[in-house]
Amino acid sequence: MNLAKLNFECHQNYNNVLAYIKEIEQLADKDDYLVLSESQAIKSSILIKLGLQKKAKKYIDEEGILSNKILDEDDKRFAKTLYYGSLSLFYKSQNKQNSVIYFSKKQMAEAKWMSDINPTKYSKIIEAANILSTTSIELKDYKSAAYYLKIQEKYIENTSDIKNLSLYYLNKAIFETETTKDIHAAFQDLKKAENLALKIEDEYLLNLIYPKIANVYKSKNDSKSQITYLRKSEKIKEIITENEWKTLQALTLDVNEKNDNAFKKYTLFTSLALIFFAILFFLLKDKVKIQPGGDNSLPDSETNTDEKNFYIEDLYQLALQDDASFYPNYIKKFPHFESQFLQINPSMKTSDIEFCAFMKLGLTDKQIAESKKLTLKAVIAKKYRIRKKLNLSLDIDIASWISKFIN
């Protein structure tokens, strides 16, 4: 699992890590609960970074169950540090700071009980102390922050964990900036944090460090250096977004494949049902007698329903053909559809709302791609941009949301 951790923590190469973990899980014995627990921890961390908290929580719950099955006491404590660390990260993503502190303290307690010869003991203590010092600074609890910074200082010499060392210098710099106002000392610590993060090519760390260094240069009235680091920050954000995007694309394509299979089964079932009812209709139509002068027309409500169903099907076919008349006819049928999106975000374009109409009608990504003559990647990218405009978190299915909340 060390290779997976290295890829994940240093390069955020999510797709490679997920593929590697899948292979490890297939090769691992069914009762190798330590390896299985560790794999759940890495997967949940990736999903949390991608904003998929609901899916991540499922892996975390499984991680807790697996950790309880480990027989070796030291291995179990290590697995528990991973489990509590996962819970801490999960609640941090939801800004529940009290829960973050609670589970980080439990993580530290488990780590301290680990054997001194266990090479991960000190890195786990420092990891928990890092989170506790960060959260304490956020809560303006500088007394606690100072305490946890000292814990990190105590154990730093016993670990070669560069990531935690970089986080230590970052937290120390923030602490110095907010308490002693020692900008010079803070700048020195930020540069140490930067050099360590660069050494392991950790984009997430650099994304935290660069804006802080830019602020220091701003306080020194060094506009040139400030702009340099702001540009570095923007570039890092682009790299992170690209990495996250590739993983989301892979995950979405996997879901789409399952959805396409389900759609094929649904189409087959529907076709068989239509054939059955057609045969039944022809068998029974001769038995239906029309009474002279009688009213054999359908009630208005039923007629309207049939017309509506036909019209929706008509829109569906226009969407599949990417017919230019689709959008005007869709808005004519659903006059409030466009305005509801514009109320959420006035900057939404007609092409965005038309895309949403396609999703509202139930078109799959593959069908939209074929209709619009786009690649699947372009379709998923478009949905991603629309999601951002609608301010929807990544754990919300955008098509389901549109179907439920937009009329």
GROMACS .gro file of C-alpha atoms in nm:
model
  407
    1MET     CA    1   0.000   0.000   0.000
    2ASN     CA    2   0.298   0.234   0.032
    3LEU     CA    3   0.301   0.300  -0.344
    4ALA     CA    4  -0.065   0.397  -0.338
    5LYS     CA    5  -0.004   0.631  -0.045
    6LEU     CA    6   0.294   0.787  -0.220
    7ASN     CA    7   0.097   0.855  -0.538
    8PHE     CA    8  -0.200   0.989  -0.346
    9GLU     CA    9  -0.022   1.206  -0.092
   10CYS     CA   10   0.253   1.340  -0.315
   11HIS     CA   11   0.109   1.363  -0.664
   12GLN     CA   12  -0.270   1.332  -0.622
   13ASN     CA   13  -0.260   1.082  -0.911
   14TYR     CA   14  -0.607   0.963  -0.816
   15ASN     CA   15  -0.685   0.739  -1.112
   16ASN     CA   16  -0.361   0.544  -1.076
   17VAL     CA   17  -0.414   0.513  -0.701
   18LEU     CA   18  -0.771   0.387  -0.737
   19ALA     CA   19  -0.662   0.133  -0.998
   20TYR     CA   20  -0.374   0.021  -0.776
   21ILE     CA   21  -0.600  -0.012  -0.471
   22LYS     CA   22  -0.848  -0.219  -0.670
   23GLU     CA   23  -0.568  -0.455  -0.769
   24ILE     CA   24  -0.443  -0.476  -0.410
   25GLU     CA   25  -0.792  -0.559  -0.283
   26GLN     CA   26  -0.826  -0.836  -0.539
   27LEU     CA   27  -0.493  -0.988  -0.440
   28ALA     CA   28  -0.539  -0.947  -0.064
   29ASP     CA   29  -0.671  -1.232   0.149
   30LYS     CA   30  -1.030  -1.191   0.262
   31ASP     CA   31  -0.916  -1.181   0.624
   32ASP     CA   32  -0.634  -0.930   0.564
   33TYR     CA   33  -0.835  -0.664   0.742
   34LEU     CA   34  -0.542  -0.423   0.782
   35VAL     CA   35  -0.483  -0.390   0.407
   36LEU     CA   36  -0.857  -0.371   0.335
   37SER     CA   37  -0.905  -0.109   0.606
   38GLU     CA   38  -0.616   0.097   0.472
   39SER     CA   39  -0.759   0.085   0.120
   40GLN     CA   40  -1.094   0.219   0.246
   41ALA     CA   41  -0.909   0.505   0.418
   42ILE     CA   42  -0.732   0.609   0.098
   43LYS     CA   43  -1.050   0.585  -0.111
   44SER     CA   44  -1.248   0.793   0.139
   45SER     CA   45  -0.974   1.058   0.143
   46ILE     CA   46  -0.985   1.086  -0.235
   47LEU     CA   47  -1.363   1.113  -0.241
   48ILE     CA   48  -1.362   1.381   0.030
   49LYS     CA   49  -1.114   1.588  -0.170
   50LEU     CA   50  -1.345   1.550  -0.470
   51GLY     CA   51  -1.641   1.670  -0.263
   52LEU     CA   52  -1.817   1.331  -0.265
   53GLN     CA   53  -1.880   1.318   0.110
   54LYS     CA   54  -2.175   1.078   0.105
   55LYS     CA   55  -1.981   0.815  -0.087
   56ALA     CA   56  -1.676   0.876   0.131
   57LYS     CA   57  -1.876   0.815   0.450
   58LYS     CA   58  -1.970   0.467   0.328
   59TYR     CA   59  -1.602   0.377   0.293
   60ILE     CA   60  -1.526   0.527   0.635
   61ASP     CA   61  -1.799   0.318   0.798
   62GLU     CA   62  -1.658   0.006   0.631
   63GLU     CA   63  -1.312   0.109   0.748
   64GLY     CA   64  -1.434   0.117   1.109
   65ILE     CA   65  -1.588  -0.231   1.080
   66LEU     CA   66  -1.271  -0.378   0.927
   67SER     CA   67  -1.041  -0.220   1.187
   68ASN     CA   68  -1.234  -0.393   1.467
   69LYS     CA   69  -1.164  -0.733   1.308
   70ILE     CA   70  -0.784  -0.697   1.320
   71LEU     CA   71  -0.632  -0.935   1.575
   72ASP     CA   72  -0.280  -0.792   1.616
   73GLU     CA   73  -0.305  -0.515   1.876
   74ASP     CA   74  -0.049  -0.282   1.717
   75ASP     CA   75  -0.198  -0.324   1.369
   76LYS     CA   76  -0.542  -0.256   1.512
   77ARG     CA   77  -0.421   0.068   1.674
   78PHE     CA   78  -0.265   0.176   1.344
   79ALA     CA   79  -0.591   0.102   1.162
   80LYS     CA   80  -0.779   0.301   1.426
   81THR     CA   81  -0.552   0.602   1.367
   82LEU     CA   82  -0.648   0.581   0.999
   83TYR     CA   83  -1.017   0.547   1.087
   84TYR     CA   84  -1.022   0.844   1.325
   85GLY     CA   85  -0.813   1.041   1.077
   86SER     CA   86  -1.072   0.971   0.807
   87LEU     CA   87  -1.353   1.088   1.035
   88SER     CA   88  -1.158   1.401   1.120
   89LEU     CA   89  -1.106   1.477   0.751
   90PHE     CA   90  -1.473   1.407   0.680
   91TYR     CA   91  -1.598   1.650   0.945
   92LYS     CA   92  -1.337   1.907   0.847
   93SER     CA   93  -1.488   1.909   0.497
   94GLN     CA   94  -1.821   1.997   0.662
   95ASN     CA   95  -1.671   2.267   0.887
   96LYS     CA   96  -1.771   2.075   1.202
   97GLN     CA   97  -1.468   2.179   1.405
   98ASN     CA   98  -1.574   2.027   1.737
   99SER     CA   99  -1.601   1.687   1.571
  100VAL     CA  100  -1.263   1.739   1.405
  101ILE     CA  101  -1.103   1.804   1.744
  102TYR     CA  102  -1.279   1.506   1.904
  103PHE     CA  103  -1.167   1.251   1.645
  104SER     CA  104  -0.817   1.398   1.609
  105LYS     CA  105  -0.767   1.357   1.983
  106LYS     CA  106  -0.879   0.994   1.955
  107GLN     CA  107  -0.637   0.948   1.665
  108MET     CA  108  -0.351   1.087   1.872
  109ALA     CA  109  -0.442   0.868   2.171
  110GLU     CA  110  -0.436   0.553   1.956
  111ALA     CA  111  -0.103   0.655   1.802
  112LYS     CA  112   0.059   0.710   2.143
  113TRP     CA  113  -0.040   0.356   2.246
  114MET     CA  114   0.135   0.208   1.943
  115SER     CA  115   0.467   0.029   1.989
  116ASP     CA  116   0.776   0.254   1.980
  117ILE     CA  117   0.928   0.029   1.715
  118ASN     CA  118   0.633   0.087   1.484
  119PRO     CA  119   0.767   0.326   1.214
  120THR     CA  120   0.429   0.497   1.169
  121LYS     CA  121   0.376   0.587   1.535
  122TYR     CA  122   0.536   0.931   1.536
  123SER     CA  123   0.403   1.035   1.195
  124LYS     CA  124   0.050   0.959   1.317
  125ILE     CA  125   0.101   1.162   1.636
  126ILE     CA  126   0.231   1.454   1.431
  127GLU     CA  127  -0.054   1.415   1.180
  128ALA     CA  128  -0.316   1.440   1.456
  129ALA     CA  129  -0.132   1.731   1.621
  130ASN     CA  130  -0.122   1.909   1.284
  131ILE     CA  131  -0.498   1.892   1.247
  132LEU     CA  132  -0.550   1.994   1.609
  133SER     CA  133  -0.320   2.296   1.578
  134THR     CA  134  -0.483   2.401   1.249
  135THR     CA  135  -0.834   2.376   1.395
  136SER     CA  136  -0.730   2.553   1.716
  137ILE     CA  137  -0.593   2.845   1.513
  138GLU     CA  138  -0.919   2.860   1.315
  139LEU     CA  139  -1.108   2.880   1.646
  140LYS     CA  140  -0.866   3.147   1.775
  141ASP     CA  141  -0.772   2.909   2.058
  142TYR     CA  142  -0.404   3.003   2.050
  143LYS     CA  143  -0.321   2.836   2.382
  144SER     CA  144  -0.425   2.497   2.245
  145ALA     CA  145  -0.257   2.573   1.913
  146ALA     CA  146   0.073   2.643   2.090
  147TYR     CA  147   0.039   2.316   2.285
  148TYR     CA  148  -0.011   2.106   1.971
  149LEU     CA  149   0.271   2.284   1.790
  150LYS     CA  150   0.502   2.183   2.076
  151ILE     CA  151   0.388   1.822   2.043
  152GLN     CA  152   0.490   1.834   1.678
  153GLU     CA  153   0.828   1.981   1.768
  154LYS     CA  154   0.881   1.700   2.019
  155TYR     CA  155   0.832   1.421   1.765
  156ILE     CA  156   0.955   1.579   1.440
  157GLU     CA  157   1.308   1.439   1.477
  158ASN     CA  158   1.163   1.087   1.501
  159THR     CA  159   0.993   1.096   1.160
  160SER     CA  160   1.086   1.137   0.796
  161ASP     CA  161   0.731   1.234   0.704
  162ILE     CA  162   0.796   1.536   0.482
  163LYS     CA  163   0.429   1.619   0.435
  164ASN     CA  164   0.363   1.655   0.808
  165LEU     CA  165   0.686   1.848   0.848
  166SER     CA  166   0.574   2.093   0.580
  167LEU     CA  167   0.234   2.128   0.751
  168TYR     CA  168   0.408   2.195   1.080
  169TYR     CA  169   0.603   2.489   0.936
  170LEU     CA  170   0.287   2.618   0.766
  171ASN     CA  171   0.086   2.607   1.090
  172LYS     CA  172   0.374   2.762   1.282
  173ALA     CA  173   0.389   3.050   1.031
  174ILE     CA  174   0.013   3.112   1.058
  175PHE     CA  175   0.040   3.103   1.438
  176GLU     CA  176   0.327   3.355   1.435
  177THR     CA  177   0.137   3.584   1.198
  178GLU     CA  178  -0.175   3.588   1.416
  179THR     CA  179  -0.010   3.605   1.758
  180THR     CA  180   0.341   3.751   1.772
  181LYS     CA  181   0.300   3.935   1.439
  182ASP     CA  182   0.658   3.829   1.360
  183ILE     CA  183   0.638   3.852   0.980
  184HIS     CA  184   1.007   3.771   0.934
  185ALA     CA  185   0.986   3.446   1.132
  186ALA     CA  186   0.660   3.355   0.959
  187PHE     CA  187   0.817   3.413   0.618
  188GLN     CA  188   1.115   3.187   0.702
  189ASP     CA  189   0.879   2.908   0.812
  190LEU     CA  190   0.663   2.950   0.501
  191LYS     CA  191   0.969   2.911   0.279
  192LYS     CA  192   1.065   2.594   0.467
  193ALA     CA  193   0.711   2.463   0.417
  194GLU     CA  194   0.728   2.552   0.047
  195ASN     CA  195   1.062   2.376  -0.010
  196LEU     CA  196   0.937   2.059   0.160
  197ALA     CA  197   0.612   2.061  -0.038
  198LEU     CA  198   0.806   2.110  -0.361
  199LYS     CA  199   1.030   1.818  -0.267
  200ILE     CA  200   0.732   1.580  -0.264
  201GLU     CA  201   0.540   1.773  -0.533
  202ASP     CA  202   0.231   1.808  -0.315
  203GLU     CA  203  -0.003   2.043  -0.501
  204TYR     CA  204  -0.255   2.062  -0.218
  205LEU     CA  205   0.010   2.180   0.025
  206LEU     CA  206   0.145   2.435  -0.222
  207ASN     CA  207  -0.210   2.558  -0.275
  208LEU     CA  208  -0.221   2.639   0.097
  209ILE     CA  209   0.130   2.786   0.114
  210TYR     CA  210   0.149   3.013  -0.193
  211PRO     CA  211  -0.134   3.254  -0.092
  212LYS     CA  212   0.029   3.293   0.253
  213ILE     CA  213   0.365   3.384   0.099
  214ALA     CA  214   0.189   3.628  -0.137
  215ASN     CA  215   0.030   3.797   0.167
  216VAL     CA  216   0.370   3.836   0.331
  217TYR     CA  217   0.508   4.004   0.018
  218LYS     CA  218   0.201   4.227   0.015
  219SER     CA  219   0.275   4.338   0.372
  220LYS     CA  220   0.631   4.418   0.257
  221ASN     CA  221   0.495   4.622  -0.038
  222ASP     CA  222   0.678   4.387  -0.275
  223SER     CA  223   0.416   4.381  -0.552
  224LYS     CA  224   0.635   4.197  -0.802
  225SER     CA  225   0.694   3.898  -0.570
  226GLN     CA  226   0.332   3.906  -0.456
  227ILE     CA  227   0.209   3.875  -0.816
  228THR     CA  228   0.460   3.594  -0.881
  229TYR     CA  229   0.318   3.387  -0.597
  230LEU     CA  230  -0.041   3.468  -0.684
  231ARG     CA  231   0.029   3.336  -1.035
  232LYS     CA  232   0.189   3.025  -0.885
  233SER     CA  233  -0.122   2.980  -0.675
  234GLU     CA  234  -0.351   3.004  -0.980
  235LYS     CA  235  -0.138   2.754  -1.171
  236ILE     CA  236  -0.150   2.506  -0.883
  237LYS     CA  237  -0.528   2.542  -0.864
  238GLU     CA  238  -0.549   2.457  -1.234
  239ILE     CA  239  -0.338   2.144  -1.178
  240ILE     CA  240  -0.557   2.036  -0.885
  241THR     CA  241  -0.876   2.099  -1.082
  242GLU     CA  242  -0.739   1.897  -1.375
  243ASN     CA  243  -0.646   1.604  -1.148
  244GLU     CA  244  -0.986   1.610  -0.979
  245TRP     CA  245  -1.158   1.645  -1.314
  246LYS     CA  246  -0.984   1.336  -1.457
  247THR     CA  247  -1.092   1.130  -1.158
  248LEU     CA  248  -1.450   1.259  -1.170
  249GLN     CA  249  -1.459   1.179  -1.541
  250ALA     CA  250  -1.342   0.822  -1.477
  251LEU     CA  251  -1.596   0.778  -1.198
  252THR     CA  252  -1.876   0.928  -1.408
  253LEU     CA  253  -1.795   0.715  -1.711
  254ASP     CA  254  -1.817   0.408  -1.492
  255VAL     CA  255  -2.159   0.520  -1.368
  256ASN     CA  256  -2.271   0.600  -1.722
  257GLU     CA  257  -2.177   0.252  -1.838
  258LYS     CA  258  -2.401   0.108  -1.566
  259ASN     CA  259  -2.677   0.352  -1.656
  260ASP     CA  260  -2.653   0.260  -2.025
  261ASN     CA  261  -2.692  -0.108  -1.937
  262ALA     CA  262  -2.994  -0.027  -1.722
  263PHE     CA  263  -3.136   0.188  -2.004
  264LYS     CA  264  -3.098  -0.097  -2.253
  265LYS     CA  265  -3.285  -0.332  -2.018
  266TYR     CA  266  -3.556  -0.070  -1.968
  267THR     CA  267  -3.591  -0.020  -2.346
  268LEU     CA  268  -3.621  -0.394  -2.405
  269PHE     CA  269  -3.886  -0.426  -2.134
  270THR     CA  270  -4.082  -0.129  -2.270
  271SER     CA  271  -4.074  -0.265  -2.625
  272LEU     CA  272  -4.204  -0.604  -2.514
  273ALA     CA  273  -4.479  -0.435  -2.313
  274LEU     CA  274  -4.587  -0.226  -2.615
  275ILE     CA  275  -4.601  -0.534  -2.837
  276PHE     CA  276  -4.813  -0.715  -2.578
  277PHE     CA  277  -5.064  -0.431  -2.546
  278ALA     CA  278  -5.081  -0.387  -2.925
  279ILE     CA  279  -5.175  -0.752  -2.968
  280LEU     CA  280  -5.427  -0.725  -2.685
  281PHE     CA  281  -5.582  -0.417  -2.846
  282PHE     CA  282  -5.637  -0.587  -3.183
  283LEU     CA  283  -5.785  -0.893  -3.013
  284LEU     CA  284  -6.034  -0.689  -2.816
  285LYS     CA  285  -6.125  -0.402  -3.049
  286ASP     CA  286  -6.393  -0.601  -3.236
  287LYS     CA  287  -6.571  -0.665  -2.905
  288VAL     CA  288  -6.613  -0.294  -2.836
  289LYS     CA  289  -6.952  -0.174  -2.962
  290ILE     CA  290  -7.023   0.188  -3.030
  291GLN     CA  291  -7.367   0.292  -2.904
  292PRO     CA  292  -7.570   0.505  -3.146
  293GLY     CA  293  -7.553   0.868  -3.043
  294GLY     CA  294  -7.329   0.773  -2.753
  295ASP     CA  295  -7.023   0.967  -2.649
  296ASN     CA  296  -6.728   0.740  -2.716
  297SER     CA  297  -6.463   1.010  -2.678
  298LEU     CA  298  -6.219   1.001  -2.391
  299PRO     CA  299  -6.266   1.237  -2.097
  300ASP     CA  300  -6.086   1.569  -2.137
  301SER     CA  301  -5.831   1.482  -1.869
  302GLU     CA  302  -5.732   1.160  -2.047
  303THR     CA  303  -5.712   1.334  -2.384
  304ASN     CA  304  -5.489   1.604  -2.240
  305THR     CA  305  -5.265   1.344  -2.079
  306ASP     CA  306  -5.222   1.160  -2.411
  307GLU     CA  307  -5.143   1.485  -2.590
  308LYS     CA  308  -4.894   1.576  -2.320
  309ASN     CA  309  -4.720   1.239  -2.336
  310PHE     CA  310  -4.701   1.260  -2.713
  311TYR     CA  311  -4.560   1.610  -2.696
  312ILE     CA  312  -4.291   1.510  -2.444
  313GLU     CA  313  -4.195   1.222  -2.672
  314ASP     CA  314  -4.185   1.468  -2.962
  315LEU     CA  315  -3.948   1.693  -2.764
  316TYR     CA  316  -3.739   1.389  -2.678
  317GLN     CA  317  -3.697   1.303  -3.047
  318LEU     CA  318  -3.611   1.665  -3.133
  319ALA     CA  319  -3.344   1.658  -2.860
  320LEU     CA  320  -3.194   1.335  -2.994
  321GLN     CA  321  -3.172   1.495  -3.339
  322ASP     CA  322  -3.039   1.827  -3.199
  323ASP     CA  323  -3.315   1.997  -3.396
  324ALA     CA  324  -3.300   2.379  -3.390
  325SER     CA  325  -3.668   2.390  -3.299
  326PHE     CA  326  -3.614   2.190  -2.980
  327TYR     CA  327  -3.537   2.472  -2.737
  328PRO     CA  328  -3.814   2.716  -2.848
  329ASN     CA  329  -4.069   2.434  -2.833
  330TYR     CA  330  -3.941   2.317  -2.496
  331ILE     CA  331  -3.969   2.666  -2.346
  332LYS     CA  332  -4.316   2.701  -2.500
  333LYS     CA  333  -4.418   2.383  -2.321
  334PHE     CA  334  -4.238   2.472  -1.996
  335PRO     CA  335  -4.241   2.855  -1.982
  336HIS     CA  336  -4.090   2.880  -1.632
  337PHE     CA  337  -3.798   2.644  -1.698
  338GLU     CA  338  -3.554   2.912  -1.819
  339SER     CA  339  -3.646   3.175  -1.558
  340GLN     CA  340  -3.589   2.930  -1.271
  341PHE     CA  341  -3.227   2.881  -1.375
  342LEU     CA  342  -3.170   3.252  -1.432
  343GLN     CA  343  -3.301   3.324  -1.082
  344ILE     CA  344  -3.030   3.094  -0.943
  345ASN     CA  345  -2.757   3.233  -1.167
  346PRO     CA  346  -2.832   3.517  -1.417
  347SER     CA  347  -2.506   3.440  -1.603
  348MET     CA  348  -2.635   3.103  -1.730
  349LYS     CA  349  -2.635   3.086  -2.108
  350THR     CA  350  -2.908   2.950  -2.333
  351SER     CA  351  -2.677   2.659  -2.421
  352ASP     CA  352  -2.646   2.576  -2.048
  353ILE     CA  353  -3.023   2.574  -1.997
  354GLU     CA  354  -3.077   2.370  -2.314
  355PHE     CA  355  -2.830   2.118  -2.176
  356CYS     CA  356  -3.035   2.107  -1.856
  357ALA     CA  357  -3.348   2.048  -2.064
  358PHE     CA  358  -3.178   1.746  -2.220
  359MET     CA  359  -3.108   1.611  -1.871
  360LYS     CA  360  -3.465   1.688  -1.761
  361LEU     CA  361  -3.592   1.470  -2.046
  362GLY     CA  362  -3.371   1.188  -1.927
  363LEU     CA  363  -3.106   1.181  -2.198
  364THR     CA  364  -2.790   0.997  -2.094
  365ASP     CA  365  -2.446   1.151  -2.135
  366LYS     CA  366  -2.389   0.919  -2.430
  367GLN     CA  367  -2.711   1.031  -2.600
  368ILE     CA  368  -2.627   1.399  -2.543
  369ALA     CA  369  -2.279   1.342  -2.686
  370GLU     CA  370  -2.423   1.179  -2.999
  371SER     CA  371  -2.687   1.449  -3.038
  372LYS     CA  372  -2.447   1.741  -2.993
  373LYS     CA  373  -2.161   1.570  -3.183
  374LEU     CA  374  -1.942   1.596  -2.873
  375THR     CA  375  -1.711   1.359  -2.693
  376LEU     CA  376  -1.820   1.210  -2.360
  377LYS     CA  377  -1.541   1.409  -2.198
  378ALA     CA  378  -1.685   1.734  -2.337
  379VAL     CA  379  -2.034   1.645  -2.212
  380ILE     CA  380  -1.908   1.569  -1.862
  381ALA     CA  381  -1.704   1.891  -1.864
  382LYS     CA  382  -2.015   2.088  -1.962
  383LYS     CA  383  -2.214   1.928  -1.677
  384TYR     CA  384  -1.929   2.011  -1.439
  385ARG     CA  385  -1.938   2.379  -1.540
  386ILE     CA  386  -2.318   2.392  -1.508
  387ARG     CA  387  -2.292   2.231  -1.164
  388LYS     CA  388  -2.054   2.509  -1.054
  389LYS     CA  389  -2.290   2.776  -1.188
  390LEU     CA  390  -2.575   2.619  -0.991
  391ASN     CA  391  -2.351   2.588  -0.683
  392LEU     CA  392  -2.428   2.217  -0.646
  393SER     CA  393  -2.194   1.995  -0.444
  394LEU     CA  394  -2.040   1.700  -0.622
  395ASP     CA  395  -2.234   1.442  -0.421
  396ILE     CA  396  -2.563   1.568  -0.571
  397ASP     CA  397  -2.672   1.406  -0.898
  398ILE     CA  398  -2.739   1.707  -1.121
  399ALA     CA  399  -2.993   1.530  -1.346
  400SER     CA  400  -3.197   1.413  -1.044
  401TRP     CA  401  -3.177   1.764  -0.894
  402ILE     CA  402  -3.310   1.922  -1.213
  403SER     CA  403  -3.592   1.668  -1.236
  404LYS     CA  404  -3.690   1.730  -0.875
  405PHE     CA  405  -3.655   2.106  -0.830
  406ILE     CA  406  -3.692   2.260  -1.175
  407ASN     CA  407  -4.037   2.257  -1.339
   0.00000   0.00000   0.00000
